[in-house]
Tab-separated table of C-alpha atoms in Angstrom:
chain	number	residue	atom	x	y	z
A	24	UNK	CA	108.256	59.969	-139.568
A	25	UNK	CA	110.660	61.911	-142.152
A	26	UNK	CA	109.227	64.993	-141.062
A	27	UNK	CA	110.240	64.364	-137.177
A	28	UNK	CA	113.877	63.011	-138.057
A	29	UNK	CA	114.300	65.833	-140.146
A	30	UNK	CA	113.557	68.063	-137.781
A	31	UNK	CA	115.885	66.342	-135.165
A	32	UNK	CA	118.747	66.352	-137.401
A	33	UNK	CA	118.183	70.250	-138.482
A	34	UNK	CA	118.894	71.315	-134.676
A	35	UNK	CA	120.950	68.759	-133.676
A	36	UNK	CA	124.288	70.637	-135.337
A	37	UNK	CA	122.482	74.431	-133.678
A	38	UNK	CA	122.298	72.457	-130.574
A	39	UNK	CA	125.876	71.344	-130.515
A	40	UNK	CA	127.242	75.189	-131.581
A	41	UNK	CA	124.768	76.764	-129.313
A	42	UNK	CA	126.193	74.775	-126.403
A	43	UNK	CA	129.771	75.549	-127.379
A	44	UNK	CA	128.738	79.436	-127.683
A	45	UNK	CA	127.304	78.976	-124.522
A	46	UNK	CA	130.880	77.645	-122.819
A	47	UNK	CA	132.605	80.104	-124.742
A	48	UNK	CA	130.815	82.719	-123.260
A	49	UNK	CA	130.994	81.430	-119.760
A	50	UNK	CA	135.273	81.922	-120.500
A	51	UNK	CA	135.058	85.238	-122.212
A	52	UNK	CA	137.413	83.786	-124.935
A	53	UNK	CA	136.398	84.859	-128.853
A	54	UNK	CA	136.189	82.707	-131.623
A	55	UNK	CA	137.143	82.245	-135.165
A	56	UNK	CA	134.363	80.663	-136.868
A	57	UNK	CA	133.980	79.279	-140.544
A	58	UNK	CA	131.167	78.213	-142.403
A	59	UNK	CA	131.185	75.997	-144.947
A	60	UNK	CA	129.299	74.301	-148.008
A	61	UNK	CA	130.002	70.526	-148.073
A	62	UNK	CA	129.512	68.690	-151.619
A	63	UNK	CA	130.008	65.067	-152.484
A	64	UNK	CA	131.131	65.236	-156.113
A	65	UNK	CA	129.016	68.020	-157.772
A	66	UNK	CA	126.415	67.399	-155.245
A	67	UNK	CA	125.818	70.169	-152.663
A	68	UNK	CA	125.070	67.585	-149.648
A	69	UNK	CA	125.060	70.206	-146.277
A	70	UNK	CA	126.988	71.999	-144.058
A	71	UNK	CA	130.414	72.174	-142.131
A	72	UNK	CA	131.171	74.637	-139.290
A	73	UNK	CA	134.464	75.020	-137.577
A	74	UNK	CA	135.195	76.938	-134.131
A	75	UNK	CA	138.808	77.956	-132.761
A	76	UNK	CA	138.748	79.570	-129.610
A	77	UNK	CA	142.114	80.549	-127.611
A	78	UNK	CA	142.456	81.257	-124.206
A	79	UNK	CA	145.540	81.238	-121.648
A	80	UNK	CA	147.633	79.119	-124.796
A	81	UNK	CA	144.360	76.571	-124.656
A	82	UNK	CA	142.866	75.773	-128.376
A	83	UNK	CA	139.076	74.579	-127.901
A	84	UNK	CA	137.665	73.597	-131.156
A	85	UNK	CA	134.365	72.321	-132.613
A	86	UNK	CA	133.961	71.099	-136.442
A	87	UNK	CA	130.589	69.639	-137.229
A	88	UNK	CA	129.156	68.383	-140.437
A	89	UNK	CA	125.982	67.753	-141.484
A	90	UNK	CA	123.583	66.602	-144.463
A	91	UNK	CA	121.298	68.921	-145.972
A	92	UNK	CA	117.578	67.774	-144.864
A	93	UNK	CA	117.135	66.459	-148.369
A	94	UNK	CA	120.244	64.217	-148.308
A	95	UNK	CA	119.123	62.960	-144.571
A	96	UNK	CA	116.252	61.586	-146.682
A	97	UNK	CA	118.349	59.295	-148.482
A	98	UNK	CA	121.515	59.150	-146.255
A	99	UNK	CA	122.205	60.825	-143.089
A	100	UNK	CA	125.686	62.569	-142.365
A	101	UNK	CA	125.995	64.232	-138.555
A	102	UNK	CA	129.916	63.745	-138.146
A	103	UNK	CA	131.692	66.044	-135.112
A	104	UNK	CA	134.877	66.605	-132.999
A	105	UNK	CA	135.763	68.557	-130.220
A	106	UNK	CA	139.076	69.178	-129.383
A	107	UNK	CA	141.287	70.883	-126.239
A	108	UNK	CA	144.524	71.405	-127.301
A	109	UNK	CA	147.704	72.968	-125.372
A	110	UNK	CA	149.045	75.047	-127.792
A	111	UNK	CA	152.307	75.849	-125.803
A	112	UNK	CA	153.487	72.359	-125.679
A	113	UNK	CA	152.128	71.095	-128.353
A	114	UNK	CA	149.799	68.178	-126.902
A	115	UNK	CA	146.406	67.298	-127.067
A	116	UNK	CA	144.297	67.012	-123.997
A	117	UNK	CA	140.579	65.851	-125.023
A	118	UNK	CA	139.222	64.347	-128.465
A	119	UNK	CA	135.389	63.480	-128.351
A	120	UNK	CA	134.254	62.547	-131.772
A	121	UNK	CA	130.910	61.355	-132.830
A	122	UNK	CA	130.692	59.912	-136.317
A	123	UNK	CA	127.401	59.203	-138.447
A	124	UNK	CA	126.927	58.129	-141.610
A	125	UNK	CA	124.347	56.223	-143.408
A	126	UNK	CA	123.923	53.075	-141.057
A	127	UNK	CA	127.435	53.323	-139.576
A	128	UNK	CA	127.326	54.888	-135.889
A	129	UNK	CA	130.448	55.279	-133.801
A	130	UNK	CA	131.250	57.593	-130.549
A	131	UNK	CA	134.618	58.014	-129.249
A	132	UNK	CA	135.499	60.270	-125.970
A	133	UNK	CA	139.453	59.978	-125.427
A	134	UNK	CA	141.632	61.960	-122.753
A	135	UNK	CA	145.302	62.168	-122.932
A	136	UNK	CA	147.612	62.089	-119.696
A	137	UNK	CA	151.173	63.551	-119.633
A	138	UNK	CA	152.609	59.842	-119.283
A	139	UNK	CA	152.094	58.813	-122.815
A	140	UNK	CA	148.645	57.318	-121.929
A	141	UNK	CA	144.656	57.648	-123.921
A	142	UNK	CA	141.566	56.790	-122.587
A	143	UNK	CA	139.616	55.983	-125.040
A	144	UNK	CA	135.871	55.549	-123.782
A	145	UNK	CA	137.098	54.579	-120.228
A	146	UNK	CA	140.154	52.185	-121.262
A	147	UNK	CA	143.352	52.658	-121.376
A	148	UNK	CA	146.101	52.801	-124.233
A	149	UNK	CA	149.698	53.579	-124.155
A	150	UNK	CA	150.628	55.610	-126.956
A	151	UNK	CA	153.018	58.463	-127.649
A	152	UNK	CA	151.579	62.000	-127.289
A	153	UNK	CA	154.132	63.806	-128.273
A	154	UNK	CA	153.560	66.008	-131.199
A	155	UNK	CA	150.140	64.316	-131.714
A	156	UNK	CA	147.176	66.187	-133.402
A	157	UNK	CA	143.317	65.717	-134.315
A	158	UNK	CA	142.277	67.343	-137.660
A	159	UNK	CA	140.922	70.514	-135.599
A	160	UNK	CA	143.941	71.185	-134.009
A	161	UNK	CA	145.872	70.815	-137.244
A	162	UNK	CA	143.949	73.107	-138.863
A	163	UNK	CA	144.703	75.865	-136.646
A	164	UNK	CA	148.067	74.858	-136.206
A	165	UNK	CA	148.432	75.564	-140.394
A	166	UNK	CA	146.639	78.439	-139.964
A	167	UNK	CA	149.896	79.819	-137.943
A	168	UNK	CA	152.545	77.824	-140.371
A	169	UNK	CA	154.388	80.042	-142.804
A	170	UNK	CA	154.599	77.608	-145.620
A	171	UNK	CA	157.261	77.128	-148.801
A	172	UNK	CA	156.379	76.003	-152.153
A	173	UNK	CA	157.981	72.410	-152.510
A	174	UNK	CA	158.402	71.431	-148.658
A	175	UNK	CA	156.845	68.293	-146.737
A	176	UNK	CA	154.986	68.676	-143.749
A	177	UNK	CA	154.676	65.225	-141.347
A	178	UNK	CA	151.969	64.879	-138.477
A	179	UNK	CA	151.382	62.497	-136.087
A	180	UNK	CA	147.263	62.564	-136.148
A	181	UNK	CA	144.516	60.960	-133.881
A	182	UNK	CA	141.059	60.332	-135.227
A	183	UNK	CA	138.510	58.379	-132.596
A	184	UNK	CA	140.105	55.712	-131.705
A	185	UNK	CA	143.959	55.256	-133.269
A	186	UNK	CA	146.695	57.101	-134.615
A	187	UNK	CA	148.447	57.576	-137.776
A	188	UNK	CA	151.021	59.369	-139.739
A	189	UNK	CA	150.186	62.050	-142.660
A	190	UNK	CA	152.304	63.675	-144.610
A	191	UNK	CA	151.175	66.489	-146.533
A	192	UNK	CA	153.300	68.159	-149.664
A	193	UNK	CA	152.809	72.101	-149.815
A	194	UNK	CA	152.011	73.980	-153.207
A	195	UNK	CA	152.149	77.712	-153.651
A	196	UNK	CA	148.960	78.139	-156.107
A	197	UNK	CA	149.008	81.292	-158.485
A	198	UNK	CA	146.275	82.798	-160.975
A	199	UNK	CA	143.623	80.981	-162.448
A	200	UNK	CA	145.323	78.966	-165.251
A	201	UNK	CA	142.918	78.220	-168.552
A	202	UNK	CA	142.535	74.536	-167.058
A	203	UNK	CA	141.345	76.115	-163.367
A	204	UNK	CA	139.751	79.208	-163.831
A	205	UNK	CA	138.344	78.572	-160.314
A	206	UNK	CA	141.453	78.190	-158.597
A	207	UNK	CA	142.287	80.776	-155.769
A	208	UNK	CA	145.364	81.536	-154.743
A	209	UNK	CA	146.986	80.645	-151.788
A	210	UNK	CA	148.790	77.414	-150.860
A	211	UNK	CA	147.605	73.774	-151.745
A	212	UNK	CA	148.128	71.039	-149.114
A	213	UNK	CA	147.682	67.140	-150.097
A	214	UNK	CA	148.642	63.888	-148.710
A	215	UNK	CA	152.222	63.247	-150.216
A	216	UNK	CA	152.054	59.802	-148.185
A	217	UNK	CA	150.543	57.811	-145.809
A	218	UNK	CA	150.644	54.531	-143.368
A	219	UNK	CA	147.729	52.021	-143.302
A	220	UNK	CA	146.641	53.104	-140.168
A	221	UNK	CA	146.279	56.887	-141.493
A	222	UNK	CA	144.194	55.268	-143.882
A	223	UNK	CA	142.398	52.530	-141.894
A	224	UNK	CA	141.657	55.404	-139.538
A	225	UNK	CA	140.525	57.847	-142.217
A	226	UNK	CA	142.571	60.264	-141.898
A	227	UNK	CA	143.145	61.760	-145.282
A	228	UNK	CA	142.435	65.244	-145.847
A	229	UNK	CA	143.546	68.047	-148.675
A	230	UNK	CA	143.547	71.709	-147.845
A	231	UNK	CA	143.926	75.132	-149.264
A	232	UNK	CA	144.791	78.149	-147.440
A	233	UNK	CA	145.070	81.251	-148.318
A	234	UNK	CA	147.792	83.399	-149.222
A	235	UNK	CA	147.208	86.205	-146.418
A	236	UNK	CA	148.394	85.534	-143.016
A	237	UNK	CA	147.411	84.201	-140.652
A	238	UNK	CA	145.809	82.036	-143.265
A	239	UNK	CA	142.669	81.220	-143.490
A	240	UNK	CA	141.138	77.383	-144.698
A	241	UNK	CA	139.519	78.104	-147.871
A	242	UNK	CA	138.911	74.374	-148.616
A	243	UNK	CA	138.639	71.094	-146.921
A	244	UNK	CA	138.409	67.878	-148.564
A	245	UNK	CA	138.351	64.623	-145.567
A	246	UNK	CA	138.111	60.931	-146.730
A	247	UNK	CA	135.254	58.812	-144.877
A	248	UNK	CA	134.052	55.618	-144.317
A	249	UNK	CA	131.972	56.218	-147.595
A	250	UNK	CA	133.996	58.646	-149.773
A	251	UNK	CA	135.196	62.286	-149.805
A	252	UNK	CA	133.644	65.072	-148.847
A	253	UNK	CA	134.535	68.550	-150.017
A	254	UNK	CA	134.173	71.905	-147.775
A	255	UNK	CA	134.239	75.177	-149.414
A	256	UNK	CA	134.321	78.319	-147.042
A	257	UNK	CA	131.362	80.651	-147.686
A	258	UNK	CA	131.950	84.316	-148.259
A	259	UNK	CA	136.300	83.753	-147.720
């Protein structure tokens, strides 16, 4: 019985890149792909891989992550989102996200109109779209921001079913220091602030880029439903 979920769960995150190589190809667009290894604490726990493609001003983006087949033993993480994203104006036009962890199980597919209106798995919402992001789409957006040590970035962001703001301060990071001799340079992004629906709809997340640009996400660290999970990029 472990043998056959495990097996499921190993090719369920090649199945869902394979099929978004396979649109990508159908476009002719490239894509900028990261891989990366996800611990819990000091616990390596899987797998994360993010996709940017851009075509024609269009951002299509995948970001899966997944438990390592020892963890799914235990506890089972498979979360995903796929984004389409008008980079132009600034305005999201599909979210589907899929989230599973442990025993909790939740799919969301949400389209956004023009007219200030989501549907989220075939109902309606009014909400404003304007200047609204999901956590792929502000990733690459970043990736394109030239940023200054001390200043205050604020998003509007949509996770599955609900919005909410984040606020993120920005740190120029220098040498390894005696107390982080790990620590690479580049620029260190974490939540300055918050509202409760940011943080009812988990979406807290700490970055660092690096210095080059356009810069590239050398870490990821997102908040779930059962704690945080940190993404470091393999071979930066």
């Amino acid at each position: 019985m472990y043998a056959s979920r495990l097996a499921s769960e190993s090719v369920n995150m090649m199945n869902k890149i394979l099929l978004f190589a396979m649109l990508l190809s159908a476009t002719g667009a490239s894509a900028q792909t990261y891989s990366y290894k996800v611990k819990y604490g000091l616990v390596q726990a899987g797998m994360a891989t993010l996709i940017h493609t851009v075509e024609d001003d269009v951002l299509n983006s995948i970001f899966i992550i997944e438990s390592s087949p020892w963890l799914s033993t235990l506890w089972s993480l498979s979360d995903s989102v796929l984004t389409e994203y008008l980079i132009d104006v600034g305005r999201l036009v599909k979210h589907t996200k899929a989230i599973h962890e442990g025993s909790y199980h939740r799919n969301y597919e949400v389209s956004f109109s023009d007219s200030n209106f989501a549907t989220v798995n075939g109902k309606d919402k009014e909400i404003d779209i304007h200047g609204l992001r999901d956590i792929p789409s502000l990733l690459y957006d970043l990736s394109l921001t030239r940023f200054h040590h001390g200043d205050t970035l604020q998003y509007r962001m949509w996770d599955g079913r609900g919005s909410g703001e984040l606020i993120l301060l920005v740190e120029k990071v220098g040498k390894p220091s005696l107390f982080k001799p790990f620590e690479k340079p580049g620029w260190r992004l974490t939540p300055l602030n918050s509202t409760r629906k940011s943080r009812a709809n988990q979406i807290q997340l700490s970055m660092l880029y690096s210095k080059s640009f356009p810069h590239t996400p050398l870490k990821i660290e997102i908040d779930t439903k059962y704690g945080s999970i940190q993404m470091r990029l393999e071979n930066p």
